[in-house]
Tab-separated table of C-alpha atoms in Angstrom:
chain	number	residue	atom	x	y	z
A	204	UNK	CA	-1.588	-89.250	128.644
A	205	UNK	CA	1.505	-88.959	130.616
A	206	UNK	CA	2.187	-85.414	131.799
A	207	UNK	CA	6.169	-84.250	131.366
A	208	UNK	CA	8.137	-83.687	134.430
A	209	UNK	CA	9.168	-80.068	135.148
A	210	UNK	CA	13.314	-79.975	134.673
A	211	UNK	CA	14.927	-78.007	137.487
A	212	UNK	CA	18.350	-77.700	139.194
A	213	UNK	CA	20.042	-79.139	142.453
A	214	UNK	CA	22.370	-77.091	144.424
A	215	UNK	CA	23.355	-80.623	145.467
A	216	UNK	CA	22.789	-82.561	142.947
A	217	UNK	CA	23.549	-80.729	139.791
A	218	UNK	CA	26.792	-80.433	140.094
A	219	UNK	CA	27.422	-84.298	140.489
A	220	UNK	CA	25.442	-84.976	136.922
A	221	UNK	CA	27.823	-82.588	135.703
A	222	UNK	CA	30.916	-84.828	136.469
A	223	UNK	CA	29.186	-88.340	135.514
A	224	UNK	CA	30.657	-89.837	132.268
A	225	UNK	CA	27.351	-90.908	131.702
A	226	UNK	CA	27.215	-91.430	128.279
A	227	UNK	CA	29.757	-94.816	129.422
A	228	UNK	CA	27.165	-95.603	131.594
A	229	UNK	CA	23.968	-98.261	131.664
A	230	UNK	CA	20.814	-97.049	133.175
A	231	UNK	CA	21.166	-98.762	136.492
A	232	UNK	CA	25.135	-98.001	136.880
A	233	UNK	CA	24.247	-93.844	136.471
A	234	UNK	CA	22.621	-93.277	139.740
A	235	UNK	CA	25.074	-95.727	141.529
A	236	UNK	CA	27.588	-93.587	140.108
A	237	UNK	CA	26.152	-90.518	140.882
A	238	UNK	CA	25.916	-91.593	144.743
A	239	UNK	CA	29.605	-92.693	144.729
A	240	UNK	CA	30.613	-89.125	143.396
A	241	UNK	CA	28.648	-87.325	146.060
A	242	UNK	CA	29.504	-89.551	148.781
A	243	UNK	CA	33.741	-89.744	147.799
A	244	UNK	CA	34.801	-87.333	144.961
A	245	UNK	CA	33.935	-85.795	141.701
A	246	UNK	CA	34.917	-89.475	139.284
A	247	UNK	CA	35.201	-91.689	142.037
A	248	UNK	CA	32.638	-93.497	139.599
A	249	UNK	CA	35.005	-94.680	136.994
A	250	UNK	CA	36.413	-97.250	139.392
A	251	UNK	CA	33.108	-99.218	138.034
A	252	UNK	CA	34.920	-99.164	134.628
A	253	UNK	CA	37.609	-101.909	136.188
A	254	UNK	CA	35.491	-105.256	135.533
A	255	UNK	CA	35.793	-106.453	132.001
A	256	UNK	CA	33.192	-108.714	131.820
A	257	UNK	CA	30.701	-110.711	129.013
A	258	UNK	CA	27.122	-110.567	130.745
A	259	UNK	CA	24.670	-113.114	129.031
A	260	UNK	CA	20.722	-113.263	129.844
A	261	UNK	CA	17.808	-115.108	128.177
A	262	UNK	CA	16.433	-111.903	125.809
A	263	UNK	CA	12.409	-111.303	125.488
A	264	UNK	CA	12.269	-113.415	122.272
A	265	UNK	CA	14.638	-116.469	123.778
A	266	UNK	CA	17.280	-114.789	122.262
A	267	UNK	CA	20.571	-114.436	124.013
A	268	UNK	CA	21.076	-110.698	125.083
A	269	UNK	CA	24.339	-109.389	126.734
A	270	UNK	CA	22.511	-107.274	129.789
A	271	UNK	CA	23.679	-107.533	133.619
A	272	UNK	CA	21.151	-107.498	136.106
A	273	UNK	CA	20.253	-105.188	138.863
A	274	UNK	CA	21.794	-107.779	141.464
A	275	UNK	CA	24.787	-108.171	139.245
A	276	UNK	CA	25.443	-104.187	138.933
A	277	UNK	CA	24.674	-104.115	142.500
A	278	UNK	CA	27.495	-106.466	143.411
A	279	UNK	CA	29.601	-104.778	141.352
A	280	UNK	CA	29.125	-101.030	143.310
A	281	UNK	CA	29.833	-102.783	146.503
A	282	UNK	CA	32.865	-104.195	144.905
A	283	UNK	CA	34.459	-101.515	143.131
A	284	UNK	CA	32.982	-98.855	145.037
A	285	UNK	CA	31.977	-99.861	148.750
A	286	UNK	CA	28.341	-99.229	147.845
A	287	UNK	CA	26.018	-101.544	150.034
A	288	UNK	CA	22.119	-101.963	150.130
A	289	UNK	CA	20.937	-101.588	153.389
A	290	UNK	CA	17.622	-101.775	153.078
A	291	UNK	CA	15.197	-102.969	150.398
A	292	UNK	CA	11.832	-103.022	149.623
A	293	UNK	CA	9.780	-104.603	146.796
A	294	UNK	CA	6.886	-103.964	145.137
A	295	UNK	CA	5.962	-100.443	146.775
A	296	UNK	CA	3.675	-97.900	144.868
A	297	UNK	CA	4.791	-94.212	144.865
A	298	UNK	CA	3.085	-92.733	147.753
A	299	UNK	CA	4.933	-95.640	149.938
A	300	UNK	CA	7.887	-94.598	148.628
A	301	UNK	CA	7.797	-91.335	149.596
A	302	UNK	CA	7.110	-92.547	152.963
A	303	UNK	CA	10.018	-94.141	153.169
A	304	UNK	CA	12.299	-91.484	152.181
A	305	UNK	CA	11.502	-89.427	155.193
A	306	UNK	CA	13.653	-92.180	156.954
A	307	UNK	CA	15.758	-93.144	154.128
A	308	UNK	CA	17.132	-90.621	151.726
A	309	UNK	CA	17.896	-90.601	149.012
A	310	UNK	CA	16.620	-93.855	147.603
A	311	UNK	CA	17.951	-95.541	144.953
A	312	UNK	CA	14.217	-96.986	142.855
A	313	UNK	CA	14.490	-99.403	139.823
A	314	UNK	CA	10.713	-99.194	138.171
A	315	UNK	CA	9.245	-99.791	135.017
A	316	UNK	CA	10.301	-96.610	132.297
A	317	UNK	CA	7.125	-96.984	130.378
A	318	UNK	CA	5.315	-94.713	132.891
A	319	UNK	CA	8.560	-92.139	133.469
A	320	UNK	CA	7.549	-89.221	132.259
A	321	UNK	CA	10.956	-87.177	132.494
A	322	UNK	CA	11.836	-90.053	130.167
A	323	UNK	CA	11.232	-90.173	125.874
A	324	UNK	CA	10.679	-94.384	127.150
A	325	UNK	CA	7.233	-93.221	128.434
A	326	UNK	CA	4.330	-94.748	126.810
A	327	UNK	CA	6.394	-96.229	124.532
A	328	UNK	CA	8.650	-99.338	125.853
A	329	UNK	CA	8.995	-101.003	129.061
A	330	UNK	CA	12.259	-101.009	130.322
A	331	UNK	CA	13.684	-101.670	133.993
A	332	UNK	CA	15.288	-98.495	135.157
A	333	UNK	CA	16.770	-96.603	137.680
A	334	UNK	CA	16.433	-93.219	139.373
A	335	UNK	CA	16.649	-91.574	143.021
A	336	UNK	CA	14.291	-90.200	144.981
A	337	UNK	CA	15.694	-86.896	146.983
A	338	UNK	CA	12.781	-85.018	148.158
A	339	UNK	CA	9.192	-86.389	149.065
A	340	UNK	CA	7.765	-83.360	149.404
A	341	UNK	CA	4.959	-81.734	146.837
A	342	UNK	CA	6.393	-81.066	144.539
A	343	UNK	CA	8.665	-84.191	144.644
A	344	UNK	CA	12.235	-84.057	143.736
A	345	UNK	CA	14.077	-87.069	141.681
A	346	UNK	CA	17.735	-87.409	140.203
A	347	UNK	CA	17.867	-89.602	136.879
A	348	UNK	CA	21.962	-88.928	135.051
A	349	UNK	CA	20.716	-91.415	131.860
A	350	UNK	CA	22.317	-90.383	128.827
A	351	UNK	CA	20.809	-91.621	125.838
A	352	UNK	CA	19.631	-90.963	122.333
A	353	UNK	CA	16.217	-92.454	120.969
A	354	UNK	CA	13.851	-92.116	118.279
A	355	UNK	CA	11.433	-90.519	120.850
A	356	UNK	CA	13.890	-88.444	122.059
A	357	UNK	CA	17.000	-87.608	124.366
A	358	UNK	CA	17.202	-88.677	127.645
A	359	UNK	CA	19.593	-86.897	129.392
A	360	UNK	CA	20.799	-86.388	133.161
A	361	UNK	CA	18.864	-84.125	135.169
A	362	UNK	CA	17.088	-83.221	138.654
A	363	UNK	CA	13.189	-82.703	138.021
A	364	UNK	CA	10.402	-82.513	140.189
A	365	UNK	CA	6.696	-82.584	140.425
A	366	UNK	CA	3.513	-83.139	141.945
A	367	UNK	CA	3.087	-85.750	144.318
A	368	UNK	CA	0.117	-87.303	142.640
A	369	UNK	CA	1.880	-87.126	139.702
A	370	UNK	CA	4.895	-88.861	140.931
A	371	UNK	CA	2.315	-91.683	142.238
A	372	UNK	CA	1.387	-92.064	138.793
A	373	UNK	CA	4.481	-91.620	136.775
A	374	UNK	CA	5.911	-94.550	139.480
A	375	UNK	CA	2.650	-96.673	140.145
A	376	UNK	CA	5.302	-99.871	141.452
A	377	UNK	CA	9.117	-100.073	142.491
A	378	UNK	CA	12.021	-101.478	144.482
A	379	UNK	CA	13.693	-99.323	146.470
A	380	UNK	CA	17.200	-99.278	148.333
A	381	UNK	CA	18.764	-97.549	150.668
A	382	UNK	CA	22.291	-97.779	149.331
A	383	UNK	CA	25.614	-96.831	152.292
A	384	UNK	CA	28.802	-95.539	151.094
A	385	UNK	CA	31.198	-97.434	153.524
A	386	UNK	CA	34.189	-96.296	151.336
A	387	UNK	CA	35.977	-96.679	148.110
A	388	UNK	CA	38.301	-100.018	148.584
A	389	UNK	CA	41.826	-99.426	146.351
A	390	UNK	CA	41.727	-101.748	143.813
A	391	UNK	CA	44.749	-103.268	142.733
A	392	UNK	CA	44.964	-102.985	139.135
A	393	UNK	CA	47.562	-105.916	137.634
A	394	UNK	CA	45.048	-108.044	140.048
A	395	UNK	CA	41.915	-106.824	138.445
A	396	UNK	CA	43.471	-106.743	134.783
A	397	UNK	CA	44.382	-110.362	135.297
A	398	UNK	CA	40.851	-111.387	137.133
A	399	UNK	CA	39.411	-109.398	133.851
A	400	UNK	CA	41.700	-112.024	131.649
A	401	UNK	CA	40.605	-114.954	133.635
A	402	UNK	CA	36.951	-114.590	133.477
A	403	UNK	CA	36.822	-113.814	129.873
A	404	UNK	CA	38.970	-116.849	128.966
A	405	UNK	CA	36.232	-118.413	131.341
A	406	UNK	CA	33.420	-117.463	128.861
A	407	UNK	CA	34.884	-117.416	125.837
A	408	UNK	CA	32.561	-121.017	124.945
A	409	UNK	CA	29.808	-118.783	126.429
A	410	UNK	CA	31.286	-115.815	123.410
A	411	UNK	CA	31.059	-118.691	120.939
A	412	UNK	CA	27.507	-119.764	121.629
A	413	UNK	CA	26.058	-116.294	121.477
A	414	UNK	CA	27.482	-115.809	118.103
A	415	UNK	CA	26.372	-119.214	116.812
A	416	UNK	CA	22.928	-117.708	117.871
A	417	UNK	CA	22.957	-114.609	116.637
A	418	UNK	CA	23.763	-115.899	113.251
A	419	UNK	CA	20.968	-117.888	113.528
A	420	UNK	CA	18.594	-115.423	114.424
A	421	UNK	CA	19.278	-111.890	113.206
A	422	UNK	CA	17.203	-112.174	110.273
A	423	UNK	CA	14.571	-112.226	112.619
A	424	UNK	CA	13.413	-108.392	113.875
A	425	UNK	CA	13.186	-108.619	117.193
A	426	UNK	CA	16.765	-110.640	117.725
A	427	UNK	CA	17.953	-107.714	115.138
A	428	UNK	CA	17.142	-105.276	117.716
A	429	UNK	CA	18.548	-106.995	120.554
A	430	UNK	CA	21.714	-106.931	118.870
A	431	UNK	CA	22.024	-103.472	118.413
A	432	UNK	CA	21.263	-103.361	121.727
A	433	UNK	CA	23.770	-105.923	122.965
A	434	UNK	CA	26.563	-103.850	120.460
A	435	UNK	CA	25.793	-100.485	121.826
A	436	UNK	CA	26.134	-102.578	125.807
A	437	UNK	CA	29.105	-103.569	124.956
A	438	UNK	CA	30.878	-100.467	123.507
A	439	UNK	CA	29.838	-98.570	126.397
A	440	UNK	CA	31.133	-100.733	128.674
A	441	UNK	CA	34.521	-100.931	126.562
A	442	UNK	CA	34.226	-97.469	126.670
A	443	UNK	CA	34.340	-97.046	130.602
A	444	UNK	CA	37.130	-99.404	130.770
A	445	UNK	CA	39.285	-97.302	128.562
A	446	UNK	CA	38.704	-94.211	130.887
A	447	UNK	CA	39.018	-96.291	133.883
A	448	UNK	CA	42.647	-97.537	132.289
A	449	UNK	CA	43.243	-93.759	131.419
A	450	UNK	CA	42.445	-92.954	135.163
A	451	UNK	CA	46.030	-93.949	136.390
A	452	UNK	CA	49.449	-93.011	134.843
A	453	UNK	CA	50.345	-97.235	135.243
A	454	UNK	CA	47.944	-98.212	132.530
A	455	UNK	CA	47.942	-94.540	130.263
A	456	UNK	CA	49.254	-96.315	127.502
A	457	UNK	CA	46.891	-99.235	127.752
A	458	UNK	CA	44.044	-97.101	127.857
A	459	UNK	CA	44.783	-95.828	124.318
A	460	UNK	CA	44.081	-99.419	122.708
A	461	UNK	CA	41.252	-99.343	124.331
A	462	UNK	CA	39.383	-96.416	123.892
A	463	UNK	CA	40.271	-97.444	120.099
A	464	UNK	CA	38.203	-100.785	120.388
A	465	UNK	CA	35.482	-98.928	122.215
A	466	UNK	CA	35.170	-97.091	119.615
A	467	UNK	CA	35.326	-99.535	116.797
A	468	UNK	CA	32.335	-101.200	118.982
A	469	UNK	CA	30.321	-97.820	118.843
A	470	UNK	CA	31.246	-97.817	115.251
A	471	UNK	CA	29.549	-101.184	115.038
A	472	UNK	CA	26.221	-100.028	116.814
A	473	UNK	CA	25.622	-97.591	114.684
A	474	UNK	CA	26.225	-100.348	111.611
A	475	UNK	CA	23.996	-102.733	113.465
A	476	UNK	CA	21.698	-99.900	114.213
A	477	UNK	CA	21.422	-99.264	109.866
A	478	UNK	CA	21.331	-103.528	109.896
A	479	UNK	CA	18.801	-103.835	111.853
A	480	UNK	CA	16.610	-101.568	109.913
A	481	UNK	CA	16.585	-103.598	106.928
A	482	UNK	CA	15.874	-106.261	108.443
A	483	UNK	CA	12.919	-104.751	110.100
A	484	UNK	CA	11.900	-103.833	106.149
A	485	UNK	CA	12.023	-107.471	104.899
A	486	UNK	CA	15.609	-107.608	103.888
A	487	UNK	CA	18.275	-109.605	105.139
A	488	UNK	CA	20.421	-108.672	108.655
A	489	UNK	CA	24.087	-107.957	106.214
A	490	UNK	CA	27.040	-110.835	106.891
A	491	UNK	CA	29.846	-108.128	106.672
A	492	UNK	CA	28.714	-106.734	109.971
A	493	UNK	CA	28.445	-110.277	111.657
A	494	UNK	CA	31.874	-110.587	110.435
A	495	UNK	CA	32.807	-107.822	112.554
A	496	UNK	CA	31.243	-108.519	115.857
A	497	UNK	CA	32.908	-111.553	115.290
A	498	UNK	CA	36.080	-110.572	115.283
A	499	UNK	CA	35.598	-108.087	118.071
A	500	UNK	CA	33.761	-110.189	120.498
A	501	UNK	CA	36.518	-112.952	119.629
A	502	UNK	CA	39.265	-110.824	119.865
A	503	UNK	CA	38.304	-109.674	123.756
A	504	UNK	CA	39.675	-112.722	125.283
A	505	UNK	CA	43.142	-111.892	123.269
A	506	UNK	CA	42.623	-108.209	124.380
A	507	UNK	CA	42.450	-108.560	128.621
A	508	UNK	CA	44.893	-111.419	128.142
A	509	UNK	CA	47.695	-108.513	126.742
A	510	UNK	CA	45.971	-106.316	129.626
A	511	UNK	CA	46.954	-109.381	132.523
A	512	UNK	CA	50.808	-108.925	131.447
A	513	UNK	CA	50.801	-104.764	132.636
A	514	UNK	CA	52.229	-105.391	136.437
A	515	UNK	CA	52.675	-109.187	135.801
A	516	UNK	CA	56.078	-109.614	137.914
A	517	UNK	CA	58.187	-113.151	136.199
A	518	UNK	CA	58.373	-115.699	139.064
A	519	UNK	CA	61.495	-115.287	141.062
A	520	UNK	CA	63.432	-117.690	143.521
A	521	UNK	CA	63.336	-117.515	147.384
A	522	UNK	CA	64.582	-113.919	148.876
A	523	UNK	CA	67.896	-113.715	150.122
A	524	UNK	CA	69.136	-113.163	153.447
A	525	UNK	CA	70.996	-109.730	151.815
A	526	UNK	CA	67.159	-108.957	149.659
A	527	UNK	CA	65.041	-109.441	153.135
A	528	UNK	CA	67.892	-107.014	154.300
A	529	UNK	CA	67.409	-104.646	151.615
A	530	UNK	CA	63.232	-104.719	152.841
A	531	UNK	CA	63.567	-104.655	155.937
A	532	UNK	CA	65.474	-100.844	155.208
A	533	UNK	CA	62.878	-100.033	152.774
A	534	UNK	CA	60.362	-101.008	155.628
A	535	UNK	CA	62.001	-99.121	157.935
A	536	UNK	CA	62.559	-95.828	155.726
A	537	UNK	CA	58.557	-96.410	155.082
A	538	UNK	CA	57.567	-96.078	158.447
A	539	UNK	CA	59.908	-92.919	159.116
A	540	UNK	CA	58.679	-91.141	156.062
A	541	UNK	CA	54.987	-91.622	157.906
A	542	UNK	CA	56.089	-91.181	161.623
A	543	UNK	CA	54.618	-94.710	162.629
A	544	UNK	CA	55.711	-97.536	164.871
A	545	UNK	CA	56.940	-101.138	164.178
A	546	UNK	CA	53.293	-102.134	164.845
A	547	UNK	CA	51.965	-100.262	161.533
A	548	UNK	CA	51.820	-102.954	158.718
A	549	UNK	CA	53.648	-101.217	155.630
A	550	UNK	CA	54.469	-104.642	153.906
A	551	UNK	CA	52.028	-106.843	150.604
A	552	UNK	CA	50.151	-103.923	150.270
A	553	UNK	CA	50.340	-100.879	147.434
A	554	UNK	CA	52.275	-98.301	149.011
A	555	UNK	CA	50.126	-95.808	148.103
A	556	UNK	CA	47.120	-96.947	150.057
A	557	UNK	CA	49.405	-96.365	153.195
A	558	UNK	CA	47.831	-92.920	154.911
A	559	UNK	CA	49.837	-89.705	154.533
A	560	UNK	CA	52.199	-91.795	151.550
A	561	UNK	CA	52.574	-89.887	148.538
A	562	UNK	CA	55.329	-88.825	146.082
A	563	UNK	CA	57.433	-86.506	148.625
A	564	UNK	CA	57.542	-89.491	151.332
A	565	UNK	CA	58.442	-91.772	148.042
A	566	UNK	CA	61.462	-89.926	147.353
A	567	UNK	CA	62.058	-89.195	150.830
A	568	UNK	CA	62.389	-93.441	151.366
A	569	UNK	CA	64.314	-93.761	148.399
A	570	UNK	CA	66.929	-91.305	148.892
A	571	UNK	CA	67.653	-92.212	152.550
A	572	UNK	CA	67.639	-96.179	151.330
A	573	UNK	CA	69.920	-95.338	148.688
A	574	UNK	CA	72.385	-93.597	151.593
A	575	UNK	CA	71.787	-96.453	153.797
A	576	UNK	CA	72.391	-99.364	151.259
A	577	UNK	CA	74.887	-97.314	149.589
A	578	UNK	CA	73.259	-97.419	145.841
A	579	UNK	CA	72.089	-95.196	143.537
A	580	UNK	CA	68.754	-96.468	141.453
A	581	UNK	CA	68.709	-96.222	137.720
A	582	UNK	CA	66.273	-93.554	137.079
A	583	UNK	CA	64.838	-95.417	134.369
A	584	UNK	CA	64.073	-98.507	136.660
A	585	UNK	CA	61.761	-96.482	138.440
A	586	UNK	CA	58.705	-97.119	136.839
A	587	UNK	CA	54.601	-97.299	138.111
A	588	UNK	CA	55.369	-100.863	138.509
A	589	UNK	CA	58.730	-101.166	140.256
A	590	UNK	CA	57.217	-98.664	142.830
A	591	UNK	CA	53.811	-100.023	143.651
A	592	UNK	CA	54.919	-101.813	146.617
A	593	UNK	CA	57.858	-102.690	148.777
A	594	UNK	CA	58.806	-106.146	147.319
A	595	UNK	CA	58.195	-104.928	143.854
A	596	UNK	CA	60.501	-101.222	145.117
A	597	UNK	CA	62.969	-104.229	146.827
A	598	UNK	CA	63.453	-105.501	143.592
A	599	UNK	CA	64.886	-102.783	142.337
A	600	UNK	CA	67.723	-102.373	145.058
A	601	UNK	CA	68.080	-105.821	144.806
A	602	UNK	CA	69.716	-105.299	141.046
A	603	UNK	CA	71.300	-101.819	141.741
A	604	UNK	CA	72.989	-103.782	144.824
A	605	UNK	CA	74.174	-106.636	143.058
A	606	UNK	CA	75.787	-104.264	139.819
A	607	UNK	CA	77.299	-101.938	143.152
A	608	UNK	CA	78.854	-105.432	144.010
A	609	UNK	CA	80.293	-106.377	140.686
A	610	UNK	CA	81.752	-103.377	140.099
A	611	UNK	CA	83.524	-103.095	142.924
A	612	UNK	CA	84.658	-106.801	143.164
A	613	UNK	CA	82.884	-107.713	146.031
């Protein structure tokens, strides 16, 4: 019989599960996003919304199944969110755990969910799954921000402890992590849309062959399920991409296509959901709602490709003697707005990853450029893109200079 956990609140913790989007979330992202939050800001954990990616493993029934693994989300929170395993340790039983956390805390575990018991999983399907460990103590203290609704139950984020014994049993093996925050890199977004494009052109063969076999298979129960699974996968993940495009004012418009596909995916779970329990009745899995993941799994290579072209600059020709000018002022102008030196970098980089740059020192290196090149910039040139970065801001003096020119006859 497993025994329930006891629910309880955090002062620390609580208030981070509170400001997870976790219902975008997979069960081992959650509690990598919920130690990005704590260790950087309240939805630092979006950034893992960036990758736009088609995950295919081998499913339990040879099936394919679109899952990424623990080593795959793992390389992904180091990417997008400078979160790096330190330690690990596998195949430990509870009380080692809580051992370890009097050195390591908190610890990220991945265990079997059949035996969770703050989980509706438990005693009723085995599932790799994460969690962390906070307090070793009796009672023990663990963090789990899953959101998900089953036919057991809700599972839902939350802080809950209880007895040590009971945590032995409730976690009889795991692998643990100690997981560093070494800081959130700045991700360059044009470079991650197009990345995004890349690899899914990459696997669109890959797209094709796990729709020849699900067509082949989902008149068969357990593949049935695994597609509802794979569905509901992918429209969270769609989903966490639209609020990571919605996260910056560059791709705001972008992010409203995409929360609409995300939720024509969820849409499609729910269809594949009502599929899937025919088939699991003796009837046939319905074609109408292969036609549809068709067309939506097809139609994500199209998607990211329109994505790659936000920030895409046209190629130009060699800079000018009169354009290096016009960056070299811009350069200069940078490094006064900041009070640095020559020595200080300020050049192929985003401006606003320079320390202390934000919109005052922006307009503060515009308007004394403009005096010093003796311009004035079209308002309406200066969008997200044109100011990301010096050559990009160069650019745009480079045309106001050149009309300044013409009109005067120069």
């Amino acid at each position: 019989m497993v025994v329930p956990a006891i629910p309880t609140r955090s002062r620390e913790w609580t208030p981070v599960l509170t400001g997870l989007r976790a219902d975008l979330l997979d069960c081992m992202q959650v509690n990598l996003a919920a130690l990005a939050d704590r260790a950087y800001r309240p939805g630092a954990h979006l950034e893992l919304g960036a990758s736009l990616r088609f995950h295919i493993t081998a499913g339990p029934a040879g099936t394919p199944a679109v899952t990424a693994s623990v080593e795959q989300r793992l390389t992904e929170a180091g990417d997008l969110l400078g979160l790096r395993v330190t330690r690990r340790w596998d195949d430990v039983p509870g009380t080692r755990l809580r051992e370890l956390l009097a050195e390591h805390s908190p610890l990220y575990v991945v265990a079997d969910t059949f035996t969770m018991s703050w989980l509706p999983y438990a005693g009723n399907q085995h599932m790799h799954h994460s969690f962390l460990l906070v307090d070793a103590d009796d009672p023990c203290v663990l963090v789990d921000g899953y959101h998900n609704s089953t036919h057991w139950g809700d599972a839902r984020p939350g802080t809950w402890r209880m007895p040590a014994a009971q945590f032995d049993a409730a976690v009889p093996r795991a692998t643990a992590m100690a997981v560093a925050a070494g800081g959130a890199p700045t991700l360059d977004r044009p470079a991650v849309l197009r990345d995004n494009a890349s690899a899914l052109r990459a696997e669109a063969d890959q797209i094709e062959d796990y729709l020849a076999a699900v067509r082949r298979r989902a008149g068969e129960a357990q593949a049935a399920t695994q597609l509802v699974l794979d569905v509901w996968l992918l429209g969270r993940s769609r989903a966490l991409h639209a609020a990571w495009l919605a996260n910056d004012p560059t791709t705001a418009d972008a992010a409203r296509e995409a929360a609409a596909r995300a939720d024509d995916w969820l849409a499609l779970a729910s269809q594949s959901y009502v599929a899937m329990r025919r088939v699991h009745r003796g009837g046939a899995f319905p074609a109408p709602v292969l036609d549809q993941l068709d067309g939506l799994l097809r139609g994500e290579v199209a998607f990211a490709d329109g994505l790659a072209d936000i920030g895409r600059v046209p190629p130009q020709s060699a800079p000018t003697t009169e354009s290096n000018r016009i960056r070299g002022v811009l350069a200069d102008e940078v490094r006064a707005a900041l009070g640095v030196g020559p020595e200080v970098p300020v050049d192929d980089r985003p401006l606003r990853t320079l320390p202390g740059f934000n919109s005052f020192r922006l307009v503060e290196v515009i308007e004394r450029a403009e005096a010093r090149l003796r311009v004035e910039l079209d308002p309406d040139d200066l969008t997200g893109t044109a100011l990301h970065d010096l050559d990009s801001l160069g650019a745009v003096f480079d045309r106001a200079r050149a009309a300044t020119q013409r009109v005067s006859g120069r």
